[in-house]
Amino acid sequence: MKAIEVKNSERTDIFSFRVLTVLTGMSTTVVREWSVSIGVPASFLLSIHTGEIFHLEGIYPILNGLGLLGLLVTGLSMSGLFGKKTRQNPKN
């Protein structure tokens, strides 16, 4: 039971990091392109978005790639393209 709890907490951590990345990426664009002031400099938002503030800029592209591969695999498995084919038995 302990292993399941660890997996769930890791999944939550990755999800939280993804949400933070999406929100800071959108905020950076809004602040820079639309000149909206939200009280946080765009450079700070960008450093969070790229993982620089957490010293993850070296591994960040790998994490994004793994996330994309995970989405691709789960999307293809849900599409039914690789479902089990049933053979029709000829009637004797």
Coordinates of N, CA and C in Angstrom, one line a residue:
M1 N 0.8 -1.2 0.0 CA 0.0 0.0 0.0 C 0.9 1.3 0.0
K2 N 2.0 1.2 0.6 CA 2.9 2.3 0.7 C 3.4 2.7 -0.7
A3 N 3.7 1.8 -1.6 CA 4.1 2.0 -3.0 C 3.1 2.8 -3.8
I4 N 1.8 2.5 -3.6 CA 0.8 3.2 -4.3 C 0.7 4.7 -3.8
E5 N 0.9 5.0 -2.5 CA 0.9 6.3 -2.1 C 2.1 7.1 -2.6
V6 N 3.2 6.5 -2.8 CA 4.4 7.2 -3.4 C 4.1 7.5 -4.8
K7 N 3.6 6.6 -5.6 CA 3.3 6.8 -7.0 C 2.3 8.0 -7.1
N8 N 1.2 8.0 -6.3 CA 0.2 9.0 -6.4 C 0.8 10.4 -6.0
S9 N 1.7 10.5 -5.0 CA 2.3 11.7 -4.7 C 3.2 12.2 -5.8
E10 N 4.0 11.3 -6.4 CA 4.8 11.7 -7.5 C 4.0 12.2 -8.7
R11 N 2.9 11.5 -9.0 CA 2.0 12.0 -10.0 C 1.5 13.4 -9.8
T12 N 1.1 13.6 -8.5 CA 0.6 14.9 -8.1 C 1.7 16.0 -8.3
D13 N 3.0 15.7 -7.9 CA 4.1 16.6 -8.0 C 4.3 17.0 -9.5
I14 N 4.3 16.0 -10.4 CA 4.5 16.2 -11.8 C 3.4 17.1 -12.4
F15 N 2.2 16.8 -12.0 CA 1.0 17.5 -12.4 C 1.1 19.0 -12.0
S16 N 1.5 19.2 -10.7 CA 1.6 20.5 -10.2 C 2.7 21.3 -10.9
F17 N 3.8 20.7 -11.2 CA 4.9 21.3 -12.0 C 4.4 21.7 -13.4
R18 N 3.6 20.8 -14.0 CA 3.1 21.1 -15.3 C 2.1 22.3 -15.3
V19 N 1.2 22.3 -14.3 CA 0.3 23.4 -14.2 C 1.0 24.7 -14.0
L20 N 2.1 24.7 -13.1 CA 2.9 25.9 -12.9 C 3.5 26.4 -14.1
T21 N 4.0 25.5 -14.9 CA 4.7 25.8 -16.2 C 3.7 26.4 -17.2
V22 N 2.5 25.8 -17.3 CA 1.5 26.4 -18.2 C 1.1 27.8 -17.8
L23 N 0.8 28.0 -16.5 CA 0.4 29.3 -16.0 C 1.4 30.3 -16.2
T24 N 2.7 30.0 -15.9 CA 3.7 31.0 -16.0 C 4.0 31.3 -17.5
G25 N 3.9 30.3 -18.3 CA 4.1 30.6 -19.8 C 3.0 31.5 -20.3
M26 N 1.8 31.2 -19.9 CA 0.7 32.1 -20.4 C 0.8 33.5 -19.8
S27 N 1.2 33.6 -18.5 CA 1.4 34.9 -17.9 C 2.5 35.7 -18.5
T28 N 3.6 35.0 -18.9 CA 4.7 35.7 -19.5 C 4.3 36.3 -20.8
T29 N 3.5 35.6 -21.6 CA 3.0 36.1 -22.9 C 2.1 37.3 -22.7
V30 N 1.2 37.2 -21.8 CA 0.3 38.3 -21.5 C 1.0 39.5 -21.1
V31 N 2.0 39.4 -20.2 CA 2.7 40.5 -19.7 C 3.5 41.2 -20.8
R32 N 4.2 40.4 -21.6 CA 5.1 40.9 -22.6 C 4.3 41.4 -23.9
E33 N 3.4 40.7 -24.4 CA 2.7 41.1 -25.6 C 1.6 42.1 -25.4
W34 N 0.9 42.0 -24.3 CA -0.3 42.9 -24.1 C 0.0 44.0 -23.2
S35 N 1.2 44.1 -22.7 CA 1.6 45.1 -21.7 C 0.7 45.2 -20.5
V36 N 0.3 44.1 -20.0 CA -0.5 44.0 -18.8 C 0.4 43.9 -17.6
S37 N 0.2 44.7 -16.6 CA 1.0 44.7 -15.4 C 0.3 43.9 -14.3
I38 N 0.9 42.8 -13.9 CA 0.3 41.9 -12.8 C 1.2 42.0 -11.6
G39 N 2.2 42.9 -11.6 CA 3.0 43.1 -10.4 C 4.2 42.2 -10.3
V40 N 4.4 41.3 -11.3 CA 5.5 40.4 -11.4 C 6.2 40.7 -12.7
P41 N 7.6 40.9 -12.6 CA 8.3 41.1 -13.9 C 8.2 39.9 -14.8
A42 N 8.2 40.1 -16.1 CA 8.1 39.0 -17.1 C 9.3 38.2 -17.0
S43 N 10.5 38.7 -16.7 CA 11.7 38.0 -16.7 C 11.6 36.9 -15.5
F44 N 11.0 37.3 -14.4 CA 10.8 36.3 -13.3 C 9.9 35.2 -13.7
L45 N 8.8 35.6 -14.3 CA 7.9 34.5 -14.8 C 8.5 33.6 -15.8
L46 N 9.4 34.2 -16.7 CA 10.1 33.3 -17.6 C 11.1 32.4 -17.0
S47 N 11.7 32.9 -15.9 CA 12.7 32.0 -15.2 C 12.0 30.8 -14.5
I48 N 10.7 31.1 -14.1 CA 10.0 30.0 -13.5 C 9.5 29.0 -14.6
H49 N 9.0 29.6 -15.7 CA 8.5 28.8 -16.8 C 9.6 27.9 -17.4
T50 N 10.8 28.4 -17.5 CA 11.9 27.6 -18.1 C 12.6 26.6 -17.1
G51 N 12.2 26.8 -15.9 CA 12.8 25.9 -14.9 C 14.2 26.5 -14.4
E52 N 14.6 27.6 -14.8 CA 15.8 28.2 -14.4 C 15.9 28.5 -12.9
I53 N 14.8 29.0 -12.4 CA 14.8 29.3 -11.0 C 14.9 28.1 -10.1
F54 N 14.6 26.9 -10.6 CA 14.7 25.7 -9.8 C 16.0 24.9 -10.2
H55 N 16.8 25.5 -11.1 CA 18.0 24.9 -11.6 C 17.7 23.6 -12.4
L56 N 16.7 23.7 -13.2 CA 16.3 22.5 -14.0 C 16.4 22.7 -15.5
E57 N 17.1 23.8 -15.9 CA 17.2 24.2 -17.3 C 17.9 23.1 -18.1
G58 N 18.8 22.3 -17.5 CA 19.4 21.2 -18.2 C 18.6 20.0 -18.4
I59 N 17.7 19.7 -17.5 CA 16.9 18.5 -17.6 C 15.4 18.8 -18.1
Y60 N 15.1 20.1 -18.1 CA 13.7 20.5 -18.5 C 13.3 20.0 -19.9
P61 N 14.1 20.1 -20.9 CA 13.7 19.6 -22.2 C 13.5 18.1 -22.2
I62 N 14.2 17.4 -21.4 CA 14.0 15.9 -21.3 C 12.7 15.6 -20.6
L63 N 12.4 16.4 -19.5 CA 11.1 16.2 -18.9 C 9.9 16.5 -19.8
N64 N 10.1 17.6 -20.6 CA 9.0 17.9 -21.6 C 8.9 16.8 -22.6
G65 N 10.0 16.3 -23.1 CA 9.9 15.2 -24.1 C 9.3 13.9 -23.5
L66 N 9.6 13.6 -22.3 CA 9.0 12.4 -21.7 C 7.5 12.6 -21.5
G67 N 7.1 13.8 -21.1 CA 5.7 14.1 -21.0 C 5.0 14.0 -22.3
L68 N 5.6 14.5 -23.4 CA 5.0 14.4 -24.7 C 4.9 13.0 -25.1
L69 N 5.9 12.2 -24.9 CA 5.8 10.8 -25.3 C 4.7 10.1 -24.5
G70 N 4.5 10.4 -23.2 CA 3.5 9.8 -22.4 C 2.1 10.2 -22.9
L71 N 1.9 11.5 -23.3 CA 0.7 11.9 -23.9 C 0.4 11.2 -25.2
L72 N 1.4 11.0 -26.0 CA 1.3 10.3 -27.3 C 0.9 8.8 -27.1
V73 N 1.5 8.2 -26.2 CA 1.2 6.7 -26.0 C -0.2 6.6 -25.4
T74 N -0.6 7.4 -24.4 CA -1.9 7.3 -23.9 C -3.0 7.7 -24.9
G75 N -2.7 8.7 -25.7 CA -3.6 9.1 -26.7 C -3.9 8.0 -27.8
L76 N -2.8 7.4 -28.2 CA -2.9 6.3 -29.2 C -3.6 5.1 -28.6
S77 N -3.3 4.8 -27.3 CA -4.0 3.6 -26.7 C -5.5 3.8 -26.5
M78 N -5.9 5.1 -26.3 CA -7.3 5.4 -26.1 C -8.0 5.5 -27.5
S79 N -7.3 5.7 -28.5 CA -7.9 5.9 -29.8 C -8.5 4.6 -30.4
G80 N -8.0 3.5 -29.9 CA -8.4 2.2 -30.4 C -7.8 1.7 -31.7
L81 N -6.7 2.4 -32.2 CA -6.0 2.0 -33.4 C -5.3 0.7 -33.2
F82 N -4.9 0.5 -32.0 CA -4.1 -0.7 -31.7 C -4.8 -1.7 -30.8
G83 N -6.1 -1.7 -31.0 CA -7.0 -2.6 -30.2 C -6.8 -4.1 -30.7
K84 N -7.3 -5.0 -29.9 CA -7.3 -6.4 -30.2 C -8.2 -6.7 -31.4
K85 N -7.8 -7.4 -32.4 CA -8.6 -7.8 -33.5 C -9.2 -9.1 -33.2
T86 N -10.5 -9.3 -33.4 CA -11.1 -10.6 -33.2 C -11.2 -11.3 -34.5
R87 N -10.9 -12.6 -34.5 CA -11.1 -13.4 -35.6 C -12.5 -14.0 -35.7
Q88 N -13.0 -14.0 -36.9 CA -14.3 -14.6 -37.1 C -14.1 -16.1 -37.4
N89 N -14.7 -16.9 -36.6 CA -14.6 -18.4 -36.9 C -15.5 -18.8 -38.0
P90 N -15.0 -19.5 -39.1 CA -15.9 -19.9 -40.1 C -16.9 -21.0 -39.6
K91 N -18.1 -20.9 -40.0 CA -19.1 -21.8 -39.5 C -19.0 -23.1 -40.3
N92 N -19.0 -24.2 -39.6 CA -18.9 -25.5 -40.3 C -20.2 -26.1 -40.6

